[in-house]
DNA sequence: CAGTGGTCTAGACCACCCG
DNA sequence: GGGTGGTCTAGACCACTGG
């Protein structure tokens, strides 16, 4: 004796906890319902609060929970599908797609964007801020970078600051002929400014969608849009058919 | 006196730490280089290890670090761009796209997939496992669900288990006429089996790409592919131009 | 104000990797 | 083995929300 069972590797407590909680959510809770607070949940499961939090964090990452300081933890609604446009689309701001221009300014682009714009030399760009609202909640914050020489028709002090100026830049952009675009999606964490716009804490997980817009003259604009990863599912419909997620695909 | 400066809200330590580390990485470390271990880093910055770990976690999430138990923390190479095919593409397995068939079996699909397949009634599906390798590292694990009546030419015991059988299913699928497809991307956490395939711990962040393949008869197949979120940038190039990320777009 | 989640600590033990 | 990151604990205090 002395030897116990072969004992498969012990599953971490937080992982097991997550599973248990996940099943409890499916079974006993409705969307929007408030969970018991963390201290009580931890006590109920006989673990430290930090361990319980590790499980909650995972569930929030998967979009099943929503936690707000001072309020509590609630059961999240299913993720909303936001169309990002897979096939040839159009300039930003064309059509009513939920985007709202917020502001615009002229500045030098950050290093990360310079590479995407192609030409090595730093040239000033119009920086347009937009926000995307779907189903009453803001799901994305975007920074659009438009080199000033892409839109020569726009003099620097053409419009006053604010939404009007942002829309002016978009209007000029739409006068150009769009030759193509490409997109990439990656995981990031929200910068402080984006986090504020998205009503999340800094560092919250976001899906970063980077889009380059091409004209015959080269890259005319670059858009960096950050979507709330907890509440959004990005859709790239080539067929126009909406995906009807009845359940969650992620584990 | 007695009153200090207005004192903007104190930045969390881990957030500040993350910034400091991030700059240090850019300045003093090369890709692949090993960082000092967590206990020493924590001591050096005068914080508890848990706090230091919170900063490292963020940096790993952003693809800047790579941590492996028993080995250490190393500076991660830039994310690899993996083409996911934005425009009309083709059946899975057409062309050499880095996917490798692993195995296949016949079973009832999970509830989450039933909804995507359209017809309410549960029908048996071929479940094909594939793995995607790019630049020598496995970046994605896929489960492809093909209803048995989508590929009537394939009798149940047509091929022995293993890669051969998986390829047989794909071959049958490719005989059909693809009418369209749509895709969605969302954040998830790796299930135990996917994690193993991706050489990560369970719960690691992944980008879940769900694709539906349509024929005139309806949804002929559903693919759920999980990509390593730490090392991958999904590209949807409509123009065929590769995005050359010289720097990181995420904060 | 009381109650919530968010941050932080100082310690412990475990699972894994490699020489 | 010795060293790494991964898990877990039992506390403490802080920042925010709401009545």
Short mmCIF file of C-alpha atoms (C1' of nucleotides) in Angstrom, two decimals:
data_model
loop_
_atom_site.label_atom_id
_atom_site.label_comp_id
_atom_site.label_asym_id
_atom_site.label_seq_id
_atom_site.Cartn_x
_atom_site.Cartn_y
_atom_site.Cartn_z
CA UNK A 1 0.00 0.00 0.00
CA UNK A 2 1.04 3.56 0.42
CA UNK A 3 0.54 4.04 -3.27
CA UNK A 4 -2.70 5.68 -4.21
CA UNK A 5 -4.40 5.33 -7.58
CA UNK A 6 -2.34 6.24 -10.64
CA UNK A 7 -4.08 9.60 -10.11
CA UNK A 8 -4.35 11.36 -13.39
CA UNK A 9 -2.96 14.85 -13.20
CA UNK A 10 -5.14 16.82 -10.80
CA UNK A 11 -7.27 19.35 -12.64
CA UNK A 12 -6.60 22.84 -11.32
CA UNK A 13 -9.29 24.00 -8.91
CA UNK A 14 -10.13 27.09 -10.91
CA UNK A 15 -10.59 25.04 -14.04
CA UNK A 16 -12.96 22.66 -12.35
CA UNK A 17 -14.71 25.62 -10.74
CA UNK A 18 -15.18 27.21 -14.12
CA UNK A 19 -16.85 24.07 -15.42
CA UNK A 20 -19.15 23.84 -12.44
CA UNK A 21 -20.09 27.49 -12.66
CA UNK A 22 -20.62 27.24 -16.38
CA UNK A 23 -23.10 24.43 -15.93
CA UNK A 24 -24.81 26.27 -13.12
CA UNK A 25 -25.18 29.29 -15.38
CA UNK A 26 -26.82 27.23 -18.09
CA UNK A 27 -29.13 25.58 -15.61
CA UNK A 28 -30.06 28.04 -12.91
CA UNK A 29 -29.51 31.55 -14.18
CA UNK A 30 -31.17 33.84 -16.67
CA UNK A 31 -29.45 36.49 -18.74
CA UNK A 32 -28.91 39.62 -16.71
CA UNK A 33 -29.32 37.88 -13.39
CA UNK A 34 -26.89 38.88 -10.65
CA UNK A 35 -24.64 36.26 -9.11
CA UNK A 36 -23.81 36.14 -5.42
CA UNK A 37 -20.80 38.28 -4.64
CA UNK A 38 -17.29 36.92 -4.92
CA UNK A 39 -16.69 36.51 -1.21
CA UNK A 40 -19.78 34.44 -0.80
CA UNK A 41 -19.17 32.34 -3.90
CA UNK A 42 -15.64 31.63 -2.73
CA UNK A 43 -16.88 30.55 0.66
CA UNK A 44 -19.60 28.42 -0.88
CA UNK A 45 -17.08 26.54 -2.99
CA UNK A 46 -14.47 26.40 -0.25
CA UNK A 47 -11.74 28.25 -2.13
CA UNK A 48 -9.85 31.50 -1.75
CA UNK A 49 -11.32 34.51 -3.46
CA UNK A 50 -8.35 34.71 -5.81
CA UNK A 51 -9.07 31.22 -7.06
CA UNK A 52 -12.74 31.97 -7.54
CA UNK A 53 -11.77 35.10 -9.41
CA UNK A 54 -9.56 33.12 -11.75
CA UNK A 55 -12.60 31.09 -12.77
CA UNK A 56 -14.78 34.18 -13.16
CA UNK A 57 -12.12 35.83 -15.29
CA UNK A 58 -12.19 32.93 -17.73
CA UNK A 59 -15.96 33.00 -17.93
CA UNK A 60 -15.90 36.73 -18.55
CA UNK A 61 -13.31 36.22 -21.27
CA UNK A 62 -15.65 33.77 -22.93
CA UNK A 63 -18.44 36.29 -22.81
CA UNK A 64 -20.57 34.44 -20.30
CA UNK A 65 -20.26 36.89 -17.43
CA UNK A 66 -20.06 40.60 -17.03
CA UNK A 67 -18.47 42.13 -13.97
CA UNK A 68 -18.74 45.74 -12.90
CA UNK A 69 -17.04 47.22 -9.91
CA UNK A 70 -19.43 48.51 -7.32
CA UNK A 71 -22.29 46.68 -8.94
CA UNK A 72 -21.74 42.97 -9.16
CA UNK A 73 -21.40 40.04 -11.53
CA UNK A 74 -24.20 39.40 -13.97
CA UNK A 75 -24.94 36.79 -16.59
CA UNK A 76 -24.00 38.20 -19.98
CA UNK A 77 -26.27 38.01 -23.00
CA UNK A 78 -25.01 36.04 -26.01
CA UNK A 79 -22.37 37.85 -27.99
CA UNK A 80 -23.66 40.19 -30.64
CA UNK A 81 -22.50 39.52 -34.18
CA UNK A 82 -21.04 42.63 -35.74
CA UNK A 83 -20.51 42.67 -39.48
CA UNK A 84 -17.01 43.65 -40.43
CA UNK A 85 -17.51 43.11 -44.12
CA UNK A 86 -15.54 40.30 -45.65
CA UNK A 87 -15.82 41.00 -49.34
CA UNK A 88 -15.00 44.23 -51.15
CA UNK A 89 -16.82 46.81 -49.11
CA UNK A 90 -16.23 50.51 -49.42
CA UNK A 91 -14.78 53.51 -47.71
CA UNK A 92 -15.39 54.01 -44.02
CA UNK A 93 -18.51 56.02 -43.43
CA UNK A 94 -20.33 54.86 -46.56
CA UNK A 95 -23.80 53.77 -45.67
CA UNK A 96 -25.34 53.59 -42.24
CA UNK A 97 -23.23 50.94 -40.60
CA UNK A 98 -23.45 52.01 -36.98
CA UNK A 99 -20.28 54.09 -37.00
CA UNK A 100 -20.42 57.58 -35.64
CA UNK A 101 -17.71 60.17 -36.23
CA UNK A 102 -16.48 61.70 -33.00
CA UNK A 103 -13.56 63.97 -33.69
CA UNK A 104 -10.60 64.62 -35.93
CA UNK A 105 -7.18 66.15 -35.60
CA UNK A 106 -3.96 66.43 -37.54
CA UNK A 107 -0.82 64.84 -36.18
CA UNK A 108 2.08 62.53 -36.91
CA UNK A 109 1.01 58.88 -36.95
CA UNK A 110 2.36 56.42 -34.35
CA UNK A 111 5.22 54.23 -35.47
CA UNK A 112 3.02 51.16 -35.81
CA UNK A 113 0.88 52.93 -38.40
CA UNK A 114 3.73 54.41 -40.41
CA UNK A 115 4.72 50.94 -41.53
CA UNK A 116 1.21 50.21 -42.71
CA UNK A 117 0.97 53.40 -44.72
CA UNK A 118 3.82 52.23 -46.88
CA UNK A 119 6.00 55.22 -47.45
CA UNK A 120 8.78 55.26 -44.93
CA UNK A 121 8.89 58.99 -44.31
CA UNK A 122 6.64 60.24 -41.57
CA UNK A 123 4.02 62.49 -43.01
CA UNK A 124 1.22 64.19 -41.14
CA UNK A 125 -2.13 62.44 -41.13
CA UNK A 126 -5.68 63.28 -40.28
CA UNK A 127 -6.64 61.22 -37.26
CA UNK A 128 -10.34 60.51 -37.16
CA UNK A 129 -12.01 58.99 -34.13
CA UNK A 130 -15.16 56.98 -34.58
CA UNK A 131 -17.38 54.90 -32.35
CA UNK A 132 -19.58 52.02 -33.31
CA UNK A 133 -22.87 51.37 -31.57
CA UNK A 134 -24.94 48.24 -31.99
CA UNK A 135 -28.05 47.25 -30.12
CA UNK A 136 -27.64 50.29 -27.90
CA UNK A 137 -24.17 49.43 -26.67
CA UNK A 138 -20.87 50.75 -27.94
CA UNK A 139 -18.90 47.83 -29.28
CA UNK A 140 -15.92 49.40 -30.98
CA UNK A 141 -13.65 52.41 -31.04
CA UNK A 142 -11.69 53.26 -34.16
CA UNK A 143 -8.80 55.45 -35.12
CA UNK A 144 -8.63 56.19 -38.79
CA UNK A 145 -5.39 57.53 -40.21
CA UNK A 146 -5.58 59.46 -43.47
CA UNK A 147 -2.40 60.99 -44.84
CA UNK A 148 -3.02 64.63 -45.61
CA UNK A 149 -1.91 64.20 -49.19
CA UNK A 150 -4.51 61.49 -49.69
CA UNK A 151 -7.18 64.16 -49.41
CA UNK A 152 -5.60 67.29 -50.90
CA UNK A 153 -9.01 68.93 -51.21
CA UNK A 154 -9.11 69.37 -47.46
CA UNK A 155 -7.27 72.35 -46.11
CA UNK A 156 -6.00 72.03 -42.59
CA UNK A 157 -8.43 74.45 -41.03
CA UNK A 158 -11.31 73.53 -43.26
CA UNK A 159 -13.71 72.68 -40.48
CA UNK A 160 -13.93 73.33 -36.77
CA UNK A 161 -12.85 70.55 -34.46
CA UNK A 162 -15.39 67.94 -33.48
CA UNK A 163 -17.70 65.60 -35.38
CA UNK A 164 -18.12 68.05 -38.26
CA UNK A 165 -14.44 67.95 -39.02
CA UNK A 166 -14.34 64.18 -38.78
CA UNK A 167 -17.17 63.91 -41.25
CA UNK A 168 -15.40 66.31 -43.58
CA UNK A 169 -12.37 64.02 -43.75
CA UNK A 170 -14.57 61.01 -44.45
CA UNK A 171 -16.40 62.91 -47.16
CA UNK A 172 -13.16 63.77 -48.92
CA UNK A 173 -12.00 60.19 -48.64
CA UNK A 174 -15.12 58.90 -50.30
CA UNK A 175 -14.40 61.00 -53.37
CA UNK A 176 -11.45 58.75 -54.16
CA UNK A 177 -11.67 55.50 -56.06
CA UNK A 178 -11.20 52.52 -53.80
CA UNK A 179 -9.05 49.89 -55.49
CA UNK A 180 -8.92 47.34 -52.70
CA UNK A 181 -8.48 46.70 -49.04
CA UNK A 182 -7.21 44.09 -46.67
CA UNK A 183 -7.86 43.27 -43.08
CA UNK A 184 -6.29 41.55 -40.14
CA UNK A 185 -7.66 40.59 -36.76
CA UNK A 186 -5.65 40.02 -33.63
CA UNK A 187 -6.03 40.01 -29.88
CA UNK A 188 -5.02 43.09 -27.95
CA UNK A 189 -5.72 44.87 -24.73
CA UNK A 190 -7.56 48.14 -24.56
CA UNK A 191 -5.53 51.29 -24.19
CA UNK A 192 -6.75 53.74 -21.60
CA UNK A 193 -8.55 55.94 -24.13
CA UNK A 194 -10.21 53.08 -25.98
CA UNK A 195 -11.19 51.49 -22.70
CA UNK A 196 -13.03 54.64 -21.69
CA UNK A 197 -14.86 54.72 -25.00
CA UNK A 198 -15.86 51.08 -24.59
CA UNK A 199 -16.87 51.42 -20.95
CA UNK A 200 -14.28 48.87 -19.86
CA UNK A 201 -11.21 48.96 -17.66
CA UNK A 202 -7.83 49.52 -19.32
CA UNK A 203 -6.33 46.23 -20.36
CA UNK A 204 -9.66 44.64 -21.20
CA UNK A 205 -9.34 42.13 -24.04
CA UNK A 206 -10.20 43.53 -27.44
CA UNK A 207 -10.18 42.32 -31.00
CA UNK A 208 -8.05 44.67 -33.04
CA UNK A 209 -9.17 44.94 -36.65
CA UNK A 210 -6.63 46.65 -38.88
CA UNK A 211 -7.80 47.69 -42.33
CA UNK A 212 -5.81 49.18 -45.16
CA UNK A 213 -7.59 51.06 -47.94
CA UNK A 214 -5.88 51.16 -51.32
CA UNK A 215 -6.22 53.49 -54.25
CA UNK A 216 -4.21 53.44 -57.45
CA UNK A 217 -1.84 55.85 -55.72
CA UNK A 218 -1.12 53.49 -52.84
CA UNK A 219 -2.41 53.17 -49.30
CA UNK A 220 -4.90 55.97 -48.83
CA UNK A 221 -5.94 55.23 -45.27
CA UNK A 222 -5.45 52.87 -42.38
CA UNK A 223 -8.06 52.04 -39.81
CA UNK A 224 -7.39 50.47 -36.43
CA UNK A 225 -10.64 49.43 -34.79
CA UNK A 226 -10.80 47.81 -31.36
CA UNK A 227 -13.85 45.70 -30.60
CA UNK A 228 -14.88 44.52 -27.16
CA UNK A 229 -13.82 40.90 -27.17
CA UNK A 230 -16.16 39.95 -24.37
CA UNK A 231 -19.35 41.06 -26.06
CA UNK A 232 -18.60 40.85 -29.77
CA UNK A 233 -18.41 38.22 -32.46
CA UNK A 234 -17.00 39.58 -35.70
CA UNK A 235 -18.76 38.32 -38.80
CA UNK A 236 -17.29 38.22 -42.29
CA UNK A 237 -20.26 37.18 -44.34
CA UNK A 238 -19.44 36.51 -47.99
CA UNK A 239 -22.92 35.23 -48.60
CA UNK A 240 -24.90 37.77 -46.68
CA UNK A 241 -26.36 35.06 -44.50
CA UNK A 242 -26.30 35.84 -40.81
CA UNK A 243 -24.84 33.26 -38.52
CA UNK A 244 -27.43 32.29 -35.97
CA UNK A 245 -25.46 31.22 -32.98
CA UNK A 246 -27.89 29.37 -30.79
CA UNK A 247 -25.14 28.41 -28.44
CA UNK A 248 -21.54 29.28 -27.84
CA UNK A 249 -18.86 27.81 -30.04
CA UNK A 250 -15.97 28.55 -27.71
CA UNK A 251 -15.42 26.07 -24.98
CA UNK B 1 -0.55 72.29 3.04
CA UNK B 2 -1.59 68.88 4.04
CA UNK B 3 -3.22 68.55 0.66
CA UNK B 4 -1.07 66.89 -1.94
CA UNK B 5 -1.45 67.46 -5.66
CA UNK B 6 -4.92 66.80 -7.11
CA UNK B 7 -3.42 63.35 -7.54
CA UNK B 8 -4.93 61.86 -10.61
CA UNK B 9 -6.25 58.40 -9.95
CA UNK B 10 -3.28 56.22 -9.09
CA UNK B 11 -2.40 53.94 -11.97
CA UNK B 12 -2.45 50.30 -10.86
CA UNK B 13 1.02 48.99 -10.20
CA UNK B 14 0.72 46.14 -12.65
CA UNK B 15 -0.34 48.53 -15.38
CA UNK B 16 2.62 50.77 -14.83
CA UNK B 17 4.84 47.73 -14.59
CA UNK B 18 3.56 46.49 -17.91
CA UNK B 19 4.49 49.80 -19.51
CA UNK B 20 7.95 49.80 -18.02
CA UNK B 21 8.56 46.21 -19.04
CA UNK B 22 7.23 46.86 -22.51
CA UNK B 23 9.70 49.68 -23.03
CA UNK B 24 12.50 47.60 -21.62
CA UNK B 25 11.65 44.83 -24.05
CA UNK B 26 11.83 47.20 -27.00
CA UNK B 27 15.08 48.66 -25.79
CA UNK B 28 17.15 45.96 -24.16
CA UNK B 29 15.97 42.59 -25.36
CA UNK B 30 16.16 40.63 -28.57
CA UNK B 31 13.58 38.16 -29.81
CA UNK B 32 14.03 34.82 -28.12
CA UNK B 33 16.03 36.20 -25.25
CA UNK B 34 15.20 34.86 -21.81
CA UNK B 35 14.04 37.23 -19.10
CA UNK B 36 15.12 36.95 -15.48
CA UNK B 37 12.80 34.66 -13.56
CA UNK B 38 9.62 35.95 -11.98
CA UNK B 39 10.91 35.95 -8.41
CA UNK B 40 13.88 38.05 -9.33
CA UNK B 41 11.89 40.45 -11.49
CA UNK B 42 9.38 40.91 -8.70
CA UNK B 43 12.16 41.67 -6.24
CA UNK B 44 13.84 44.02 -8.67
CA UNK B 45 10.65 46.05 -9.08
CA UNK B 46 9.71 45.81 -5.43
CA UNK B 47 6.36 44.11 -5.93
CA UNK B 48 4.83 40.77 -5.04
CA UNK B 49 5.19 38.01 -7.55
CA UNK B 50 1.44 37.96 -8.17
CA UNK B 51 1.55 41.59 -9.23
CA UNK B 52 4.51 41.01 -11.50
CA UNK B 53 2.68 38.05 -12.99
CA UNK B 54 -0.35 40.22 -13.75
CA UNK B 55 1.87 42.43 -15.88
CA UNK B 56 3.50 39.46 -17.61
CA UNK B 57 0.09 37.98 -18.35
CA UNK B 58 -0.94 41.12 -20.19
CA UNK B 59 2.23 41.17 -22.19
CA UNK B 60 1.79 37.53 -23.09
CA UNK B 61 -1.79 38.24 -24.15
CA UNK B 62 -0.46 40.93 -26.47
CA UNK B 63 1.96 38.48 -27.98
CA UNK B 64 5.07 40.12 -26.62
CA UNK B 65 6.16 37.36 -24.26
CA UNK B 66 6.09 33.62 -24.22
CA UNK B 67 6.15 31.74 -20.94
CA UNK B 68 6.79 28.06 -20.54
CA UNK B 69 6.71 26.18 -17.28
CA UNK B 70 10.01 24.70 -16.35
CA UNK B 71 11.79 26.78 -18.96
CA UNK B 72 11.30 30.49 -18.47
CA UNK B 73 9.93 33.64 -20.02
CA UNK B 74 11.23 34.61 -23.43
CA UNK B 75 10.66 37.51 -25.78
CA UNK B 76 8.16 36.44 -28.42
CA UNK B 77 8.71 37.00 -32.13
CA UNK B 78 6.19 39.24 -33.92
CA UNK B 79 2.87 37.58 -34.53
CA UNK B 80 2.67 35.55 -37.69
CA UNK B 81 -0.01 36.56 -40.14
CA UNK B 82 -2.13 33.57 -41.10
CA UNK B 83 -4.38 33.91 -44.11
CA UNK B 84 -7.93 32.94 -43.36
CA UNK B 85 -9.22 33.83 -46.78
CA UNK B 86 -11.56 36.78 -46.95
CA UNK B 87 -13.09 36.41 -50.36
CA UNK B 88 -14.75 33.34 -51.83
CA UNK B 89 -12.26 30.63 -51.14
CA UNK B 90 -13.05 26.97 -51.53
CA UNK B 91 -13.59 23.79 -49.63
CA UNK B 92 -11.31 22.94 -46.77
CA UNK B 93 -8.34 20.97 -47.96
CA UNK B 94 -8.22 22.47 -51.42
CA UNK B 95 -4.72 23.58 -52.21
CA UNK B 96 -1.72 23.44 -49.92
CA UNK B 97 -2.73 25.87 -47.22
CA UNK B 98 -0.86 24.44 -44.28
CA UNK B 99 -3.69 22.30 -43.00
CA UNK B 100 -3.00 18.69 -42.23
CA UNK B 101 -5.70 16.10 -41.70
CA UNK B 102 -5.27 14.21 -38.45
CA UNK B 103 -8.22 11.96 -37.88
CA UNK B 104 -11.91 11.45 -38.48
CA UNK B 105 -14.78 9.80 -36.71
CA UNK B 106 -18.52 9.62 -36.89
CA UNK B 107 -20.61 10.98 -34.03
CA UNK B 108 -23.43 13.28 -33.04
CA UNK B 109 -22.42 16.94 -33.20
CA UNK B 110 -22.30 19.10 -30.05
CA UNK B 111 -25.32 21.30 -29.41
CA UNK B 112 -23.48 24.45 -30.45
CA UNK B 113 -22.87 23.01 -33.92
CA UNK B 114 -26.37 21.66 -34.46
CA UNK B 115 -27.71 25.19 -34.61
CA UNK B 116 -25.15 26.16 -37.24
CA UNK B 117 -25.99 23.19 -39.43
CA UNK B 118 -29.49 24.50 -39.84
CA UNK B 119 -31.75 21.51 -39.59
CA UNK B 120 -32.97 21.13 -36.07
CA UNK B 121 -32.87 17.37 -35.86
CA UNK B 122 -29.62 15.91 -34.68
CA UNK B 123 -28.06 13.88 -37.42
CA UNK B 124 -24.75 12.06 -37.31
CA UNK B 125 -21.77 13.93 -38.72
CA UNK B 126 -18.26 13.07 -39.78
CA UNK B 127 -15.93 14.85 -37.39
CA UNK B 128 -12.62 15.65 -39.02
CA UNK B 129 -9.67 16.90 -37.02
CA UNK B 130 -7.06 19.02 -38.73
CA UNK B 131 -4.01 20.93 -37.64
CA UNK B 132 -2.45 23.95 -39.23
CA UNK B 133 1.27 24.51 -39.24
CA UNK B 134 2.97 27.73 -40.29
CA UNK B 135 6.62 28.60 -40.05
CA UNK B 136 7.25 25.35 -38.24
CA UNK B 137 4.80 25.97 -35.41
CA UNK B 138 1.27 24.71 -35.06
CA UNK B 139 -1.01 27.69 -34.96
CA UNK B 140 -4.48 26.23 -35.19
CA UNK B 141 -6.59 23.18 -34.45
CA UNK B 142 -9.81 22.59 -36.31
CA UNK B 143 -12.86 20.43 -35.97
CA UNK B 144 -14.80 20.06 -39.18
CA UNK B 145 -18.36 18.79 -38.98
CA UNK B 146 -19.78 17.21 -42.11
CA UNK B 147 -23.28 15.73 -41.94
CA UNK B 148 -23.18 12.21 -43.27
CA UNK B 149 -25.86 12.98 -45.83
CA UNK B 150 -23.74 15.79 -47.23
CA UNK B 151 -21.33 13.18 -48.54
CA UNK B 152 -23.52 10.17 -49.40
CA UNK B 153 -20.74 8.69 -51.46
CA UNK B 154 -18.84 7.84 -48.32
CA UNK B 155 -19.85 4.68 -46.59
CA UNK B 156 -19.24 4.62 -42.89
CA UNK B 157 -16.44 2.11 -42.90
CA UNK B 158 -14.94 3.29 -46.13
CA UNK B 159 -11.50 3.97 -44.75
CA UNK B 160 -9.56 2.96 -41.67
CA UNK B 161 -9.36 5.45 -38.85
CA UNK B 162 -6.61 8.04 -38.97
CA UNK B 163 -5.44 10.62 -41.49
CA UNK B 164 -6.52 8.46 -44.45
CA UNK B 165 -10.12 8.54 -43.36
CA UNK B 166 -9.99 12.28 -42.69
CA UNK B 167 -8.70 12.85 -46.20
CA UNK B 168 -11.42 10.65 -47.61
CA UNK B 169 -14.10 12.87 -46.07
CA UNK B 170 -12.43 15.99 -47.43
CA UNK B 171 -12.17 14.42 -50.87
CA UNK B 172 -15.87 13.68 -50.93
CA UNK B 173 -16.68 17.19 -49.76
CA UNK B 174 -14.69 18.69 -52.59
CA UNK B 175 -16.86 16.89 -55.13
CA UNK B 176 -19.77 19.15 -54.17
CA UNK B 177 -20.38 22.59 -55.62
CA UNK B 178 -19.63 25.32 -53.11
CA UNK B 179 -22.26 28.06 -53.26
CA UNK B 180 -20.97 30.31 -50.54
CA UNK B 181 -19.58 30.56 -47.06
CA UNK B 182 -19.52 32.87 -44.12
CA UNK B 183 -17.22 33.34 -41.22
CA UNK B 184 -17.13 34.71 -37.72
CA UNK B 185 -14.28 35.36 -35.34
CA UNK B 186 -14.52 35.55 -31.59
CA UNK B 187 -12.38 35.19 -28.52
CA UNK B 188 -12.42 31.92 -26.65
CA UNK B 189 -10.30 29.82 -24.38
CA UNK B 190 -8.69 26.60 -25.46
CA UNK B 191 -10.42 23.38 -24.48
CA UNK B 192 -8.14 20.71 -23.08
CA UNK B 193 -7.84 18.83 -26.37
CA UNK B 194 -7.18 21.90 -28.48
CA UNK B 195 -4.70 23.18 -25.94
CA UNK B 196 -2.71 19.99 -26.27
CA UNK B 197 -2.69 20.30 -30.04
CA UNK B 198 -1.52 23.91 -29.79
CA UNK B 199 1.11 23.22 -27.15
CA UNK B 200 -0.56 25.55 -24.68
CA UNK B 201 -2.20 25.15 -21.30
CA UNK B 202 -5.96 24.69 -21.17
CA UNK B 203 -7.72 28.02 -21.00
CA UNK B 204 -5.16 29.77 -23.17
CA UNK B 205 -6.72 32.56 -25.23
CA UNK B 206 -7.64 31.54 -28.76
CA UNK B 207 -9.35 33.12 -31.72
CA UNK B 208 -12.25 30.92 -32.71
CA UNK B 209 -13.01 31.04 -36.43
CA UNK B 210 -16.36 29.51 -37.31
CA UNK B 211 -17.01 28.87 -40.99
CA UNK B 212 -20.15 27.62 -42.64
CA UNK B 213 -19.96 26.08 -46.12
CA UNK B 214 -23.09 26.28 -48.26
CA UNK B 215 -24.23 24.27 -51.21
CA UNK B 216 -27.51 24.60 -53.04
CA UNK B 217 -28.84 21.95 -50.65
CA UNK B 218 -28.02 24.01 -47.55
CA UNK B 219 -25.21 23.99 -45.05
CA UNK B 220 -22.87 21.21 -46.11
CA UNK B 221 -20.24 21.61 -43.44
CA UNK B 222 -19.23 23.66 -40.42
CA UNK B 223 -15.67 24.28 -39.36
CA UNK B 224 -14.61 25.49 -35.92
CA UNK B 225 -10.95 26.43 -35.96
CA UNK B 226 -9.12 27.70 -32.89
CA UNK B 227 -6.02 29.80 -33.48
CA UNK B 228 -3.43 30.66 -30.87
CA UNK B 229 -4.30 34.24 -29.99
CA UNK B 230 -0.87 34.95 -28.60
CA UNK B 231 1.09 34.11 -31.71
CA UNK B 232 -1.35 34.68 -34.56
CA UNK B 233 -2.73 37.57 -36.53
CA UNK B 234 -5.56 36.50 -38.81
CA UNK B 235 -5.47 38.12 -42.23
CA UNK B 236 -8.41 38.54 -44.56
CA UNK B 237 -6.74 39.84 -47.66
CA UNK B 238 -9.11 40.83 -50.44
CA UNK B 239 -6.32 42.29 -52.47
CA UNK B 240 -3.70 39.63 -52.02
CA UNK B 241 -1.33 42.14 -50.50
CA UNK B 242 0.35 40.97 -47.33
CA UNK B 243 0.21 43.26 -44.35
CA UNK B 244 3.73 44.02 -43.27
CA UNK B 245 3.46 44.74 -39.61
CA UNK B 246 6.65 46.47 -38.66
CA UNK B 247 5.37 47.12 -35.22
CA UNK B 248 2.49 46.05 -33.07
CA UNK B 249 -0.89 47.61 -33.58
CA UNK B 250 -2.33 46.55 -30.26
CA UNK B 251 -1.56 48.80 -27.35
"C1'" DC C 1 -23.04 54.99 3.70
"C1'" DA C 2 -22.54 49.82 2.88
"C1'" DG C 3 -21.49 46.59 -0.64
"C1'" DT C 4 -19.29 45.42 -4.86
"C1'" DG C 5 -15.36 44.10 -7.70
"C1'" DG C 6 -10.18 45.51 -8.39
"C1'" DT C 7 -5.54 45.50 -6.57
"C1'" DC C 8 -1.83 43.87 -3.74
"C1'" DT C 9 0.86 41.13 -0.43
"C1'" DA C 10 3.88 37.27 1.45
"C1'" DG C 11 4.00 33.18 1.68
"C1'" DA C 12 3.41 27.97 0.27
"C1'" DC C 13 3.29 23.94 -2.63
"C1'" DC C 14 2.99 21.71 -7.19
"C1'" DA C 15 4.01 20.27 -12.19
"C1'" DC C 16 7.23 20.54 -15.47
"C1'" DC C 17 11.87 20.79 -17.91
"C1'" DC C 18 16.56 19.95 -18.39
"C1'" DG C 19 21.22 18.90 -17.28
"C1'" DG D 1 18.57 17.63 -8.83
"C1'" DG D 2 17.62 22.56 -8.96
"C1'" DG D 3 15.20 26.03 -11.32
"C1'" DT D 4 11.18 27.53 -13.86
"C1'" DG D 5 6.39 29.02 -14.25
"C1'" DG D 6 1.46 27.54 -12.47
"C1'" DT D 7 -1.71 27.23 -8.64
"C1'" DC D 8 -3.52 28.46 -4.20
"C1'" DT D 9 -4.20 30.73 0.29
"C1'" DA D 10 -5.82 34.24 3.77
"C1'" DG D 11 -5.66 38.15 4.52
"C1'" DA D 12 -5.67 43.68 3.53
"C1'" DC D 13 -6.86 47.96 1.41
"C1'" DC D 14 -8.72 50.73 -2.52
"C1'" DA D 15 -12.12 52.59 -6.11
"C1'" DC D 16 -16.39 52.59 -7.61
"C1'" DT D 17 -21.58 52.27 -7.44
"C1'" DG D 18 -25.87 52.82 -5.56
"C1'" DG D 19 -29.46 54.03 -2.31
#
